[in-house]
Amino acid sequence: MRITWLGHACFLLEGSKRILIDPFLTGNPLAPVKPGDVKTDLILVTHGHGDHLGDTVEIAKRNNAIVVCIHELSRILVKRDVEVLGMNIGGSAYSMGVKITMVPALHSADFEDESGEIVSSGSPVGFVVEMDGVKVYHTGDTGLFSDMKLIGELYEPDIMLVPIGDLYTMGIKEAVKAVEFVRPKVAIPMHYNTFPPIEKNPEDFKQEAEKFCRVVILKPGESYEYRP
Ligand code: NI
Ligand code: MN
């Protein structure tokens, strides 16, 4: 599986299918691509905040991609003529040979519509995605919670995409503990350096987290090839 970081919490997973997660490109100063450049079969959205939902509607329409997200957010997106697969925490969805399990995240969520009105978009979530026998855990925006141990035990993710930026999510100390809880083979830090309030040195995370797994630091636009 090829994993490309498109900045912030956005990753493109490429194997037998293409899976795009949290495509915040427009308005992201570090985004290495434009929404029109991205090709994908599925889009997974962890929650309704603008830095995660991002360009989902535009990319979904251009690619005829299916958007996988929590039920309440799927109801918002379906009104924007996007094909959705709404689900909820604890369950798994199967689409195009990919298994997608929705797991909890400790965060908040809302959605601001075109008129500026703020509406509920359901709970924020994380995803465990299994494609071609490789399992990737994208935590979404989250604080640390001890049930991450269960996620590690039940789904045994190979790769964990983990926020380190602090302020809105876990900082480095919490992210290191999260990796200790989940015990992936590889951890890739995300949700840092996009804006000044979440500036962090990923090497500080790497130094501590490498007690528990391999840490791969990507630059926006860089890819990592994972071979089981
Ligand atoms: Ni958020
Ligand atoms: Mn965020």
PDB file of C-alpha atoms and ligand atoms in Angstrom:
ATOM      1  CA  MET A   1       0.000   0.000   0.000  1.00  0.00           C
ATOM      2  CA  ARG A   2       1.191   3.466  -0.887  1.00  0.00           C
ATOM      3  CA  ILE A   3       0.406   6.161   1.684  1.00  0.00           C
ATOM      4  CA  THR A   4       0.714   9.800   0.630  1.00  0.00           C
ATOM      5  CA  TRP A   5       0.383  12.669   3.084  1.00  0.00           C
ATOM      6  CA  LEU A   6      -1.480  15.585   1.513  1.00  0.00           C
ATOM      7  CA  GLY A   7      -0.932  17.780   4.562  1.00  0.00           C
ATOM      8  CA  HIS A   8      -2.847  18.235   7.834  1.00  0.00           C
ATOM      9  CA  ALA A   9      -5.038  15.122   8.348  1.00  0.00           C
ATOM     10  CA  CYS A  10      -5.358  14.287   4.642  1.00  0.00           C
ATOM     11  CA  PHE A  11      -3.942  11.011   3.357  1.00  0.00           C
ATOM     12  CA  LEU A  12      -4.337   9.133   0.100  1.00  0.00           C
ATOM     13  CA  LEU A  13      -4.105   5.341   0.428  1.00  0.00           C
ATOM     14  CA  GLU A  14      -3.437   3.537  -2.840  1.00  0.00           C
ATOM     15  CA  GLY A  15      -3.666  -0.188  -3.383  1.00  0.00           C
ATOM     16  CA  SER A  16      -6.316  -2.093  -5.298  1.00  0.00           C
ATOM     17  CA  LYS A  17      -8.469   1.043  -4.732  1.00  0.00           C
ATOM     18  CA  ARG A  18      -7.778   4.673  -3.914  1.00  0.00           C
ATOM     19  CA  ILE A  19      -8.989   5.947  -0.552  1.00  0.00           C
ATOM     20  CA  LEU A  20      -8.789   9.620   0.366  1.00  0.00           C
ATOM     21  CA  ILE A  21      -9.203  10.670   4.004  1.00  0.00           C
ATOM     22  CA  ASP A  22     -10.115  14.185   5.235  1.00  0.00           C
ATOM     23  CA  PRO A  23      -9.355  16.155   2.047  1.00  0.00           C
ATOM     24  CA  PHE A  24      -8.637  19.662   3.338  1.00  0.00           C
ATOM     25  CA  LEU A  25      -6.697  21.181   0.428  1.00  0.00           C
ATOM     26  CA  THR A  26      -8.288  24.561  -0.359  1.00  0.00           C
ATOM     27  CA  GLY A  27      -7.175  26.915   2.404  1.00  0.00           C
ATOM     28  CA  ASN A  28      -4.383  24.630   3.594  1.00  0.00           C
ATOM     29  CA  PRO A  29      -1.134  26.567   3.092  1.00  0.00           C
ATOM     30  CA  LEU A  30       0.854  23.300   2.985  1.00  0.00           C
ATOM     31  CA  ALA A  31      -1.396  21.372   0.583  1.00  0.00           C
ATOM     32  CA  PRO A  32       0.826  19.896  -2.142  1.00  0.00           C
ATOM     33  CA  VAL A  33      -2.022  19.364  -4.640  1.00  0.00           C
ATOM     34  CA  LYS A  34      -5.259  21.008  -5.733  1.00  0.00           C
ATOM     35  CA  PRO A  35      -8.645  19.329  -5.319  1.00  0.00           C
ATOM     36  CA  GLY A  36      -8.864  18.917  -9.104  1.00  0.00           C
ATOM     37  CA  ASP A  37      -5.637  16.865  -9.151  1.00  0.00           C
ATOM     38  CA  VAL A  38      -6.832  14.138  -6.784  1.00  0.00           C
ATOM     39  CA  LYS A  39      -8.184  10.834  -8.076  1.00  0.00           C
ATOM     40  CA  THR A  40     -10.031   8.585  -5.660  1.00  0.00           C
ATOM     41  CA  ASP A  41     -12.662   5.856  -5.364  1.00  0.00           C
ATOM     42  CA  LEU A  42     -13.669   6.440  -1.749  1.00  0.00           C
ATOM     43  CA  ILE A  43     -13.496   9.455   0.553  1.00  0.00           C
ATOM     44  CA  LEU A  44     -13.565   8.976   4.329  1.00  0.00           C
ATOM     45  CA  VAL A  45     -14.439  11.998   6.465  1.00  0.00           C
ATOM     46  CA  THR A  46     -13.779  11.893  10.212  1.00  0.00           C
ATOM     47  CA  HIS A  47     -15.943  14.908  11.139  1.00  0.00           C
ATOM     48  CA  GLY A  48     -17.595  18.080   9.890  1.00  0.00           C
ATOM     49  CA  HIS A  49     -14.888  20.619  10.804  1.00  0.00           C
ATOM     50  CA  GLY A  50     -13.678  22.555   7.788  1.00  0.00           C
ATOM     51  CA  ASP A  51     -10.093  21.302   8.080  1.00  0.00           C
ATOM     52  CA  HIS A  52     -11.342  17.717   7.569  1.00  0.00           C
ATOM     53  CA  LEU A  53     -14.478  17.878   5.425  1.00  0.00           C
ATOM     54  CA  GLY A  54     -12.562  20.376   3.277  1.00  0.00           C
ATOM     55  CA  ASP A  55     -12.987  19.754  -0.457  1.00  0.00           C
ATOM     56  CA  THR A  56     -14.972  16.531  -0.030  1.00  0.00           C
ATOM     57  CA  VAL A  57     -18.014  17.620  -2.054  1.00  0.00           C
ATOM     58  CA  GLU A  58     -16.014  18.846  -5.059  1.00  0.00           C
ATOM     59  CA  ILE A  59     -13.676  15.840  -5.132  1.00  0.00           C
ATOM     60  CA  ALA A  60     -16.519  13.351  -4.626  1.00  0.00           C
ATOM     61  CA  LYS A  61     -18.503  14.795  -7.522  1.00  0.00           C
ATOM     62  CA  ARG A  62     -15.559  14.955  -9.924  1.00  0.00           C
ATOM     63  CA  ASN A  63     -14.518  11.367  -9.174  1.00  0.00           C
ATOM     64  CA  ASN A  64     -17.964   9.828  -8.633  1.00  0.00           C
ATOM     65  CA  ALA A  65     -16.482   8.735  -5.316  1.00  0.00           C
ATOM     66  CA  ILE A  66     -18.490   7.395  -2.404  1.00  0.00           C
ATOM     67  CA  VAL A  67     -18.169   9.382   0.830  1.00  0.00           C
ATOM     68  CA  VAL A  68     -18.047   7.300   4.016  1.00  0.00           C
ATOM     69  CA  CYS A  69     -18.899   9.196   7.200  1.00  0.00           C
ATOM     70  CA  ILE A  70     -21.137   9.201  10.243  1.00  0.00           C
ATOM     71  CA  HIS A  71     -24.892   9.165   9.656  1.00  0.00           C
ATOM     72  CA  GLU A  72     -25.605  12.819  10.533  1.00  0.00           C
ATOM     73  CA  LEU A  73     -22.855  14.153   8.283  1.00  0.00           C
ATOM     74  CA  SER A  74     -24.017  11.840   5.491  1.00  0.00           C
ATOM     75  CA  ARG A  75     -27.459  13.486   5.643  1.00  0.00           C
ATOM     76  CA  ILE A  76     -25.833  16.896   5.122  1.00  0.00           C
ATOM     77  CA  LEU A  77     -23.733  15.628   2.191  1.00  0.00           C
ATOM     78  CA  VAL A  78     -26.540  13.784   0.455  1.00  0.00           C
ATOM     79  CA  LYS A  79     -28.337  17.129   0.080  1.00  0.00           C
ATOM     80  CA  ARG A  80     -25.282  18.323  -1.851  1.00  0.00           C
ATOM     81  CA  ASP A  81     -25.715  15.512  -4.385  1.00  0.00           C
ATOM     82  CA  VAL A  82     -22.869  13.373  -3.124  1.00  0.00           C
ATOM     83  CA  GLU A  83     -23.092   9.587  -2.998  1.00  0.00           C
ATOM     84  CA  VAL A  84     -22.757   8.676   0.665  1.00  0.00           C
ATOM     85  CA  LEU A  85     -22.313   5.622   2.824  1.00  0.00           C
ATOM     86  CA  GLY A  86     -23.507   6.687   6.269  1.00  0.00           C
ATOM     87  CA  MET A  87     -22.555   4.517   9.214  1.00  0.00           C
ATOM     88  CA  ASN A  88     -21.907   4.732  12.921  1.00  0.00           C
ATOM     89  CA  ILE A  89     -19.317   4.054  15.588  1.00  0.00           C
ATOM     90  CA  GLY A  90     -18.488   0.406  16.249  1.00  0.00           C
ATOM     91  CA  GLY A  91     -19.661  -0.884  12.898  1.00  0.00           C
ATOM     92  CA  SER A  92     -17.887  -1.817   9.689  1.00  0.00           C
ATOM     93  CA  ALA A  93     -18.801  -1.040   6.103  1.00  0.00           C
ATOM     94  CA  TYR A  94     -17.639  -2.969   3.076  1.00  0.00           C
ATOM     95  CA  SER A  95     -17.237  -1.132  -0.191  1.00  0.00           C
ATOM     96  CA  MET A  96     -15.197  -2.080  -3.286  1.00  0.00           C
ATOM     97  CA  GLY A  97     -13.392  -4.828  -1.372  1.00  0.00           C
ATOM     98  CA  VAL A  98     -12.312  -2.415   1.363  1.00  0.00           C
ATOM     99  CA  LYS A  99     -13.343  -2.877   4.997  1.00  0.00           C
ATOM    100  CA  ILE A 100     -13.945   0.353   6.892  1.00  0.00           C
ATOM    101  CA  THR A 101     -14.508   0.255  10.639  1.00  0.00           C
ATOM    102  CA  MET A 102     -15.687   3.409  12.373  1.00  0.00           C
ATOM    103  CA  VAL A 103     -14.109   3.911  15.803  1.00  0.00           C
ATOM    104  CA  PRO A 104     -14.548   6.623  18.446  1.00  0.00           C
ATOM    105  CA  ALA A 105     -12.591   9.862  18.618  1.00  0.00           C
ATOM    106  CA  LEU A 106     -12.544  12.217  21.586  1.00  0.00           C
ATOM    107  CA  HIS A 107     -13.250  15.580  19.968  1.00  0.00           C
ATOM    108  CA  SER A 108     -16.173  17.808  18.905  1.00  0.00           C
ATOM    109  CA  ALA A 109     -17.845  18.413  15.564  1.00  0.00           C
ATOM    110  CA  ASP A 110     -20.146  20.798  13.743  1.00  0.00           C
ATOM    111  CA  PHE A 111     -20.777  21.892  10.179  1.00  0.00           C
ATOM    112  CA  GLU A 112     -20.979  25.429   8.840  1.00  0.00           C
ATOM    113  CA  ASP A 113     -23.195  25.635   5.786  1.00  0.00           C
ATOM    114  CA  GLU A 114     -22.959  28.075   2.875  1.00  0.00           C
ATOM    115  CA  SER A 115     -25.051  30.688   4.713  1.00  0.00           C
ATOM    116  CA  GLY A 116     -22.811  30.529   7.779  1.00  0.00           C
ATOM    117  CA  GLU A 117     -25.333  28.630   9.846  1.00  0.00           C
ATOM    118  CA  ILE A 118     -23.766  26.091  12.189  1.00  0.00           C
ATOM    119  CA  VAL A 119     -25.470  22.717  12.459  1.00  0.00           C
ATOM    120  CA  SER A 120     -24.709  19.418  14.164  1.00  0.00           C
ATOM    121  CA  SER A 121     -22.741  16.951  12.062  1.00  0.00           C
ATOM    122  CA  GLY A 122     -22.780  13.996  14.447  1.00  0.00           C
ATOM    123  CA  SER A 123     -19.906  12.660  16.523  1.00  0.00           C
ATOM    124  CA  PRO A 124     -16.309  12.900  15.378  1.00  0.00           C
ATOM    125  CA  VAL A 125     -14.750   9.525  14.567  1.00  0.00           C
ATOM    126  CA  GLY A 126     -11.654   7.646  13.510  1.00  0.00           C
ATOM    127  CA  PHE A 127     -11.391   4.860  10.935  1.00  0.00           C
ATOM    128  CA  VAL A 128      -9.617   1.549  10.629  1.00  0.00           C
ATOM    129  CA  VAL A 129      -9.323   0.789   6.923  1.00  0.00           C
ATOM    130  CA  GLU A 130      -8.350  -2.646   5.626  1.00  0.00           C
ATOM    131  CA  MET A 131      -7.259  -2.904   2.008  1.00  0.00           C
ATOM    132  CA  ASP A 132      -5.154  -5.656   0.396  1.00  0.00           C
ATOM    133  CA  GLY A 133      -4.568  -7.138   3.865  1.00  0.00           C
ATOM    134  CA  VAL A 134      -3.049  -3.915   5.264  1.00  0.00           C
ATOM    135  CA  LYS A 135      -4.797  -2.100   8.098  1.00  0.00           C
ATOM    136  CA  VAL A 136      -4.522   1.645   8.627  1.00  0.00           C
ATOM    137  CA  TYR A 137      -5.895   3.457  11.685  1.00  0.00           C
ATOM    138  CA  HIS A 138      -6.600   7.151  11.060  1.00  0.00           C
ATOM    139  CA  THR A 139      -7.496   8.457  14.512  1.00  0.00           C
ATOM    140  CA  GLY A 140      -9.254  11.613  13.294  1.00  0.00           C
ATOM    141  CA  ASP A 141      -8.934  14.621  15.556  1.00  0.00           C
ATOM    142  CA  THR A 142      -8.794  13.197  19.035  1.00  0.00           C
ATOM    143  CA  GLY A 143      -7.543  13.447  22.553  1.00  0.00           C
ATOM    144  CA  LEU A 144      -6.038  10.400  24.176  1.00  0.00           C
ATOM    145  CA  PHE A 145      -8.450   7.749  25.431  1.00  0.00           C
ATOM    146  CA  SER A 146      -7.655   4.384  26.950  1.00  0.00           C
ATOM    147  CA  ASP A 147     -10.020   2.484  24.623  1.00  0.00           C
ATOM    148  CA  MET A 148      -7.343   2.971  21.983  1.00  0.00           C
ATOM    149  CA  LYS A 149      -5.931  -0.190  23.577  1.00  0.00           C
ATOM    150  CA  LEU A 150      -9.073  -2.022  22.449  1.00  0.00           C
ATOM    151  CA  ILE A 151      -8.735  -0.627  18.933  1.00  0.00           C
ATOM    152  CA  GLY A 152      -5.189  -1.975  18.882  1.00  0.00           C
ATOM    153  CA  GLU A 153      -6.227  -5.339  20.291  1.00  0.00           C
ATOM    154  CA  LEU A 154      -9.275  -5.872  18.068  1.00  0.00           C
ATOM    155  CA  TYR A 155      -8.061  -4.517  14.726  1.00  0.00           C
ATOM    156  CA  GLU A 156      -4.249  -4.776  15.005  1.00  0.00           C
ATOM    157  CA  PRO A 157      -3.507  -1.844  12.692  1.00  0.00           C
ATOM    158  CA  ASP A 158      -0.252  -1.976  10.761  1.00  0.00           C
ATOM    159  CA  ILE A 159      -0.114   1.771  10.357  1.00  0.00           C
ATOM    160  CA  MET A 160      -1.389   4.493  12.675  1.00  0.00           C
ATOM    161  CA  LEU A 161      -1.896   8.075  11.522  1.00  0.00           C
ATOM    162  CA  VAL A 162      -1.671  10.123  14.693  1.00  0.00           C
ATOM    163  CA  PRO A 163      -2.143  13.853  15.422  1.00  0.00           C
ATOM    164  CA  ILE A 164       0.652  15.577  17.336  1.00  0.00           C
ATOM    165  CA  GLY A 165      -0.162  19.288  16.914  1.00  0.00           C
ATOM    166  CA  ASP A 166      -1.701  19.866  20.368  1.00  0.00           C
ATOM    167  CA  LEU A 167      -4.312  22.589  21.082  1.00  0.00           C
ATOM    168  CA  TYR A 168      -7.117  20.929  19.051  1.00  0.00           C
ATOM    169  CA  THR A 169      -5.881  17.339  19.356  1.00  0.00           C
ATOM    170  CA  MET A 170      -3.312  15.293  21.230  1.00  0.00           C
ATOM    171  CA  GLY A 171       0.117  16.808  21.618  1.00  0.00           C
ATOM    172  CA  ILE A 172       3.334  14.817  21.457  1.00  0.00           C
ATOM    173  CA  LYS A 173       3.172  13.394  24.979  1.00  0.00           C
ATOM    174  CA  GLU A 174      -0.361  12.081  24.450  1.00  0.00           C
ATOM    175  CA  ALA A 175       0.406  10.838  20.941  1.00  0.00           C
ATOM    176  CA  VAL A 176       3.332   8.775  22.247  1.00  0.00           C
ATOM    177  CA  LYS A 177       1.002   7.158  24.796  1.00  0.00           C
ATOM    178  CA  ALA A 178      -1.556   6.531  22.019  1.00  0.00           C
ATOM    179  CA  VAL A 179       1.083   4.649  20.025  1.00  0.00           C
ATOM    180  CA  GLU A 180       1.978   2.661  23.145  1.00  0.00           C
ATOM    181  CA  PHE A 181      -1.728   1.755  23.520  1.00  0.00           C
ATOM    182  CA  VAL A 182      -2.286   0.763  19.888  1.00  0.00           C
ATOM    183  CA  ARG A 183       1.120  -0.772  19.052  1.00  0.00           C
ATOM    184  CA  PRO A 184       1.029  -0.353  15.274  1.00  0.00           C
ATOM    185  CA  LYS A 185       4.038  -1.409  13.225  1.00  0.00           C
ATOM    186  CA  VAL A 186       4.422   2.106  11.841  1.00  0.00           C
ATOM    187  CA  ALA A 187       3.196   5.493  13.107  1.00  0.00           C
ATOM    188  CA  ILE A 188       2.988   8.582  10.892  1.00  0.00           C
ATOM    189  CA  PRO A 189       2.425  11.957  12.612  1.00  0.00           C
ATOM    190  CA  MET A 190      -0.204  14.389  11.243  1.00  0.00           C
ATOM    191  CA  HIS A 191      -2.198  17.532  12.150  1.00  0.00           C
ATOM    192  CA  TYR A 192       0.845  19.724  12.891  1.00  0.00           C
ATOM    193  CA  ASN A 193       2.638  22.714  11.304  1.00  0.00           C
ATOM    194  CA  THR A 194      -0.343  23.613   9.107  1.00  0.00           C
ATOM    195  CA  PHE A 195      -0.829  26.831  11.089  1.00  0.00           C
ATOM    196  CA  PRO A 196       1.351  28.539  13.754  1.00  0.00           C
ATOM    197  CA  PRO A 197      -0.792  27.416  16.741  1.00  0.00           C
ATOM    198  CA  ILE A 198      -0.049  23.748  15.973  1.00  0.00           C
ATOM    199  CA  GLU A 199       3.663  24.035  15.175  1.00  0.00           C
ATOM    200  CA  LYS A 200       5.565  20.982  16.386  1.00  0.00           C
ATOM    201  CA  ASN A 201       8.824  19.220  15.623  1.00  0.00           C
ATOM    202  CA  PRO A 202       7.886  15.689  14.496  1.00  0.00           C
ATOM    203  CA  GLU A 203      11.400  14.519  15.422  1.00  0.00           C
ATOM    204  CA  ASP A 204      10.446  15.047  19.096  1.00  0.00           C
ATOM    205  CA  PHE A 205       7.545  12.647  18.579  1.00  0.00           C
ATOM    206  CA  LYS A 206       9.729  10.185  16.691  1.00  0.00           C
ATOM    207  CA  GLN A 207      12.346  10.065  19.407  1.00  0.00           C
ATOM    208  CA  GLU A 208       9.832   8.954  22.059  1.00  0.00           C
ATOM    209  CA  ALA A 209       7.400   6.913  19.946  1.00  0.00           C
ATOM    210  CA  GLU A 210      10.167   4.783  18.432  1.00  0.00           C
ATOM    211  CA  LYS A 211      10.287   2.931  21.744  1.00  0.00           C
ATOM    212  CA  PHE A 212       7.041   1.314  20.559  1.00  0.00           C
ATOM    213  CA  CYS A 213       7.067   1.213  16.755  1.00  0.00           C
ATOM    214  CA  ARG A 214       8.717   2.575  13.649  1.00  0.00           C
ATOM    215  CA  VAL A 215       7.960   6.256  13.024  1.00  0.00           C
ATOM    216  CA  VAL A 216       7.856   7.593   9.480  1.00  0.00           C
ATOM    217  CA  ILE A 217       7.862  11.379   9.079  1.00  0.00           C
ATOM    218  CA  LEU A 218       6.484  12.550   5.748  1.00  0.00           C
ATOM    219  CA  LYS A 219       6.564  15.984   4.169  1.00  0.00           C
ATOM    220  CA  PRO A 220       3.307  17.119   2.540  1.00  0.00           C
ATOM    221  CA  GLY A 221       3.193  15.378  -0.844  1.00  0.00           C
ATOM    222  CA  GLU A 222       5.577  12.585   0.174  1.00  0.00           C
ATOM    223  CA  SER A 223       4.645   8.915   0.007  1.00  0.00           C
ATOM    224  CA  TYR A 224       5.548   5.867   2.041  1.00  0.00           C
ATOM    225  CA  GLU A 225       5.291   2.394   0.576  1.00  0.00           C
ATOM    226  CA  TYR A 226       4.228  -0.171   3.181  1.00  0.00           C
ATOM    227  CA  ARG A 227       4.906  -3.814   2.458  1.00  0.00           C
ATOM    228  CA  PRO A 228       3.590  -6.303   4.993  1.00  0.00           C
TER     229      PRO A 228
HETATM  230 NI    NI B   1     -11.666  19.010  14.373  1.00  0.00          NI
HETATM  231 MN    MN B   2      -8.691  19.353  12.848  1.00  0.00          MN
END
